[in-house]
C-alpha positions as a Markdown table, in Angstrom:
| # | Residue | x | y | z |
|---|---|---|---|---|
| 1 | Unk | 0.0 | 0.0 | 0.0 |
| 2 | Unk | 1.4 | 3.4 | -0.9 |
| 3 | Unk | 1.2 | 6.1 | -3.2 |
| 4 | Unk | -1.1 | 8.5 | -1.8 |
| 5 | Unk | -3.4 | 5.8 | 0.0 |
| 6 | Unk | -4.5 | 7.2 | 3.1 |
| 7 | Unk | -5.9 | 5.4 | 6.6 |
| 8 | Unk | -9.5 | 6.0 | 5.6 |
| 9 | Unk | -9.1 | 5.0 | 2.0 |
| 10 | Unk | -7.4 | 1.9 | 3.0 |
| 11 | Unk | -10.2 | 1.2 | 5.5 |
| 12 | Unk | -12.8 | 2.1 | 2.6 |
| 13 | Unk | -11.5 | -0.7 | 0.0 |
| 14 | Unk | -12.7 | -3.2 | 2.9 |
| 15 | Unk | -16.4 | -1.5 | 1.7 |
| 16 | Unk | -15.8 | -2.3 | -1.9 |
| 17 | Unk | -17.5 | -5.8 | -2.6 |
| 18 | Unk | -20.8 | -3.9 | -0.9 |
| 19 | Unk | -20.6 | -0.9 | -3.3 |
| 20 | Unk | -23.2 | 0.0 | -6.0 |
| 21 | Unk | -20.5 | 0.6 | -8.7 |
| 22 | Unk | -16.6 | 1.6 | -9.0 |
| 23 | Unk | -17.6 | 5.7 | -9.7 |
| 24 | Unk | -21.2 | 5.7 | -7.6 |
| 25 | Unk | -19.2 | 6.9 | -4.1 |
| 26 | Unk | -19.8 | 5.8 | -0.8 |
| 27 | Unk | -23.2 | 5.3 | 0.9 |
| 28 | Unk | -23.9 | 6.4 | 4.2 |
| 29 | Unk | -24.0 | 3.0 | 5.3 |
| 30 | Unk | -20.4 | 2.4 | 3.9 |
| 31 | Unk | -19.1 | 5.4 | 6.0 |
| 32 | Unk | -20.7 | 4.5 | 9.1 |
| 33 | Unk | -18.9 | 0.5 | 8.5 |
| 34 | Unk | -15.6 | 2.5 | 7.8 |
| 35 | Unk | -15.9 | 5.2 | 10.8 |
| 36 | Unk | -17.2 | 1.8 | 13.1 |
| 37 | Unk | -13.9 | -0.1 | 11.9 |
| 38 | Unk | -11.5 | 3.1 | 12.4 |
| 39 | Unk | -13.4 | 3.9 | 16.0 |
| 40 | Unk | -13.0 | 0.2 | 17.0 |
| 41 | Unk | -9.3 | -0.4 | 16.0 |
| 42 | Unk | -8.1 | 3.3 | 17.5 |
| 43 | Unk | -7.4 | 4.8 | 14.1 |
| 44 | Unk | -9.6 | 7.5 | 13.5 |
| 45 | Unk | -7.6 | 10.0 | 14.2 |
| 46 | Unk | -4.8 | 8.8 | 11.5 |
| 47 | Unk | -7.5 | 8.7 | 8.4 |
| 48 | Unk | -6.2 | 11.2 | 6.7 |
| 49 | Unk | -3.0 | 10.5 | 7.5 |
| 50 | Unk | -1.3 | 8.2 | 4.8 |
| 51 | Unk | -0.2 | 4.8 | 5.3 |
| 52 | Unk | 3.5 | 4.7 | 4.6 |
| 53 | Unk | 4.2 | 7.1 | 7.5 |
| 54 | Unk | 2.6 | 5.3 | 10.1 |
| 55 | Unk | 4.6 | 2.4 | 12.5 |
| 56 | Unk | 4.2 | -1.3 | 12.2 |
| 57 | Unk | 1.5 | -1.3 | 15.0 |
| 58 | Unk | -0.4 | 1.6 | 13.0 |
| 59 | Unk | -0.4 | -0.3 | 9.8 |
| 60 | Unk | -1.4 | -3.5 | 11.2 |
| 61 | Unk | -4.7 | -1.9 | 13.2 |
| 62 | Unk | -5.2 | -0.1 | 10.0 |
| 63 | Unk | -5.4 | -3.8 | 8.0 |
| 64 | Unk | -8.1 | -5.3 | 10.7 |
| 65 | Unk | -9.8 | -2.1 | 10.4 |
| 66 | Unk | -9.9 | -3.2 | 6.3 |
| 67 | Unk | -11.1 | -6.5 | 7.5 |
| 68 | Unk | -13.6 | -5.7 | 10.5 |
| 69 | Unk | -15.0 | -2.9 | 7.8 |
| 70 | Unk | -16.1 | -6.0 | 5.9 |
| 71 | Unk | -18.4 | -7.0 | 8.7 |
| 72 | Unk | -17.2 | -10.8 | 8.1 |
| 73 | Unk | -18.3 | -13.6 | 10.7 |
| 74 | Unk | -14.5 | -15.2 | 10.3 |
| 75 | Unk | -11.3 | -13.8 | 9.8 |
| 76 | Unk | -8.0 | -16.2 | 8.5 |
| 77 | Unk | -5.1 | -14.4 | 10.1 |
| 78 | Unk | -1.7 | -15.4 | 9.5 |
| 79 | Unk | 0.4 | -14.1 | 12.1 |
| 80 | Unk | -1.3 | -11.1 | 12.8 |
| 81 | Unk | 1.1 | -9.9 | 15.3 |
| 82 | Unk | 4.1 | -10.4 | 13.6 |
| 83 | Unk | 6.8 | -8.1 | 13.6 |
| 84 | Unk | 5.3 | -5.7 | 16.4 |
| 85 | Unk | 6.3 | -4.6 | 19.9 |
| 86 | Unk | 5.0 | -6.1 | 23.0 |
| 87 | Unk | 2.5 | -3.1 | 23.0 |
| 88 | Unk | 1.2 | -3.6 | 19.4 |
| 89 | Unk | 1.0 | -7.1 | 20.0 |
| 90 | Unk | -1.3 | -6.8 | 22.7 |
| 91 | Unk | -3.4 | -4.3 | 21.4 |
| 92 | Unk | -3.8 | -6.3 | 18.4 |
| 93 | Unk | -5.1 | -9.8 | 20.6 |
| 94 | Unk | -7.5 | -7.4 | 22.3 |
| 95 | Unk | -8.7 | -6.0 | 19.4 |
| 96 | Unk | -9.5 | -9.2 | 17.8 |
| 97 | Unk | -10.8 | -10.0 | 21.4 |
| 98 | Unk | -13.3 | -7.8 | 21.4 |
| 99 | Unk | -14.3 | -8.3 | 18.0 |
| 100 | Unk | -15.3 | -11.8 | 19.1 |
| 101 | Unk | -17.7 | -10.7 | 21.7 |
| 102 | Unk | -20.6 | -10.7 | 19.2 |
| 103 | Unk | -22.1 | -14.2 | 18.7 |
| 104 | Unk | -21.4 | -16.1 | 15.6 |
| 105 | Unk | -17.9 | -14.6 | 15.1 |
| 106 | Unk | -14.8 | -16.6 | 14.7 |
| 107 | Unk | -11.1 | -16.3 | 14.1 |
| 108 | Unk | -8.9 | -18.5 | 12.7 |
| 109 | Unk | -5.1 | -17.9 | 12.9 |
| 110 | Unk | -1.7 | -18.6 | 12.8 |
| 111 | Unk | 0.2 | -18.0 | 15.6 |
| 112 | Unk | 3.8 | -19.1 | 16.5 |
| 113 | Unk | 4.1 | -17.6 | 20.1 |
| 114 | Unk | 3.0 | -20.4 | 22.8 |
| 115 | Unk | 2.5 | -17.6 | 24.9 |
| 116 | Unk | -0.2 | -15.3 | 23.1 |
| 117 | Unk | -1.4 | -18.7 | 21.6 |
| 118 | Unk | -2.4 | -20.2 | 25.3 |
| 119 | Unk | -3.4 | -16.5 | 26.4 |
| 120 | Unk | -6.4 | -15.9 | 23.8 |
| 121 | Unk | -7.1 | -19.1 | 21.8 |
| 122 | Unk | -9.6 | -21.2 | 23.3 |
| 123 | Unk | -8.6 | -24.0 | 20.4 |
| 124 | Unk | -5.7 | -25.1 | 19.2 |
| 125 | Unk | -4.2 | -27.2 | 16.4 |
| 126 | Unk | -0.6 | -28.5 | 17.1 |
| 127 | Unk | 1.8 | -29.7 | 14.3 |
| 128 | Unk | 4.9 | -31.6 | 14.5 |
| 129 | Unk | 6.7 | -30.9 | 11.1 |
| 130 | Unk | 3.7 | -30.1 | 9.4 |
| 131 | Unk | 1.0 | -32.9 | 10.7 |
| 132 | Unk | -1.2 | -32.5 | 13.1 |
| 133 | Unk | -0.1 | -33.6 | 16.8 |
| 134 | Unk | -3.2 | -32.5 | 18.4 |
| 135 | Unk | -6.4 | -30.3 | 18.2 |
| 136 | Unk | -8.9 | -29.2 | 20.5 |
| 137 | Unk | -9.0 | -26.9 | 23.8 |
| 138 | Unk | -5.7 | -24.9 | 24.1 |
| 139 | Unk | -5.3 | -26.1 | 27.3 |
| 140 | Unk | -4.8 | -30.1 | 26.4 |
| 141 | Unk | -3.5 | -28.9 | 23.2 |
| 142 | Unk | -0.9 | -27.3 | 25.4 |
| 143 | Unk | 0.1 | -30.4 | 27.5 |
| 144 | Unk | 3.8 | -30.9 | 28.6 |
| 145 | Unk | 3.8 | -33.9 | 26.4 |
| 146 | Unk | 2.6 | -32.4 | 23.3 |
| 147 | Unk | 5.0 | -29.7 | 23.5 |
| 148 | Unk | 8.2 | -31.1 | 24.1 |
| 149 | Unk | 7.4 | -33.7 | 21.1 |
| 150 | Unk | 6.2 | -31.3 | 18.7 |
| 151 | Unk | 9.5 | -29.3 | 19.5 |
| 152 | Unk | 11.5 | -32.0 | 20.5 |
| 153 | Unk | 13.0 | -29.9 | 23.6 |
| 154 | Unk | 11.0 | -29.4 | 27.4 |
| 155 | Unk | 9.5 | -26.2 | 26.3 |
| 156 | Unk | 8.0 | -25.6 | 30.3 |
| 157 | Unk | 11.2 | -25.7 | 31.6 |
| 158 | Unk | 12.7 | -23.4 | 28.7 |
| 159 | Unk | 10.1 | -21.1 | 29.1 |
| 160 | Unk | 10.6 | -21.2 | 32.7 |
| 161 | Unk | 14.3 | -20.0 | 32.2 |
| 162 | Unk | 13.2 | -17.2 | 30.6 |
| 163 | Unk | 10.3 | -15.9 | 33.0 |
| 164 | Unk | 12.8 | -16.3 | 36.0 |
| 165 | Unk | 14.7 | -13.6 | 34.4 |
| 166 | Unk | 11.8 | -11.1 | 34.6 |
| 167 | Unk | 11.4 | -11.5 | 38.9 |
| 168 | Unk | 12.2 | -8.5 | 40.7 |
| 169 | Unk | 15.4 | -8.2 | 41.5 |
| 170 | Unk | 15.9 | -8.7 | 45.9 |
| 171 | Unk | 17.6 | -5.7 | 47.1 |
């Protein structure tokens, strides 16, 4: 996305399959989906604001805003917080969180971090090299057997490791 395209007009092409014809504008019911998606991902204040200048967090909201704009009952996300901060990449789990709290609404998605995994999926498919080890609710998904064969390593104690690092220091 570049060349001119601004947050809005990004937000707007999500409208397009529901518009009357490529020159006919936007209806008011297009704008209210597009100001809905920009209020509901924090970007309304960047839609005039074009896309190439805004961070990797920015963009990203600015792409589900695309999507929620569409009003779909599932979303296929690959890796949706990919390449973000800590911040962004809770912001973005929330957002997609919150999206979910309307019945009949589903997400599917690829996600690589155990952590944010466990944290907001409530199912899970596990694969070892590319087959499936086990599907169903995160938590059994998750067990301590599971993980150390899909990764071939004892992931609870590696992740352990790294938490400890985090406790407060003792004066």
């Amino acid at each position: 996305m570049g060349y001119g395209f601004t947050v809005g007009a990004v937000v707007r092409l999500g409208r397009y399959a529901y518009s009357p014809g490529l020159f006919s504008g936007s209806g008011a019911e297009e704008e209210r989906m597009v100001a809905r998606a920009l209020e509901l991902t924090g970007m309304t204040r960047f839609a005039d604001q074009n896309v190439l200048t805004l961070s990797g967090g920015e963009l990203q909201r600015t792409f589900l805003a695309q999507l929620f704009a569409q009003n779909p009952r599932v979303l296929l996300l690959d890796e949706p917080t990919n390449h973000l901060d800590l911040v962004y990449q809770k912001q973005v789990f929330e957002l997609i969180a919150e999206w979910l709290n309307i019945p009949g609404r589903a997400v599917v998605s690829v996600v690589h971090d155990l952590s944010l995994a466990r944290a907001y999926g409530t199912q899970a498919l596990l694969l070892d090299r590319g087959a499936p080890l086990a599907y169903g609710v995160t938590e059994r998904v998750f067990s301590k057997e599971n993980l150390n064969r899909a990764y071939a390593m004892d992931v609870s104690a590696w992740m352990r490791g790294l938490l400890s690092q985090w406790r407060e220091e003792k004066p």
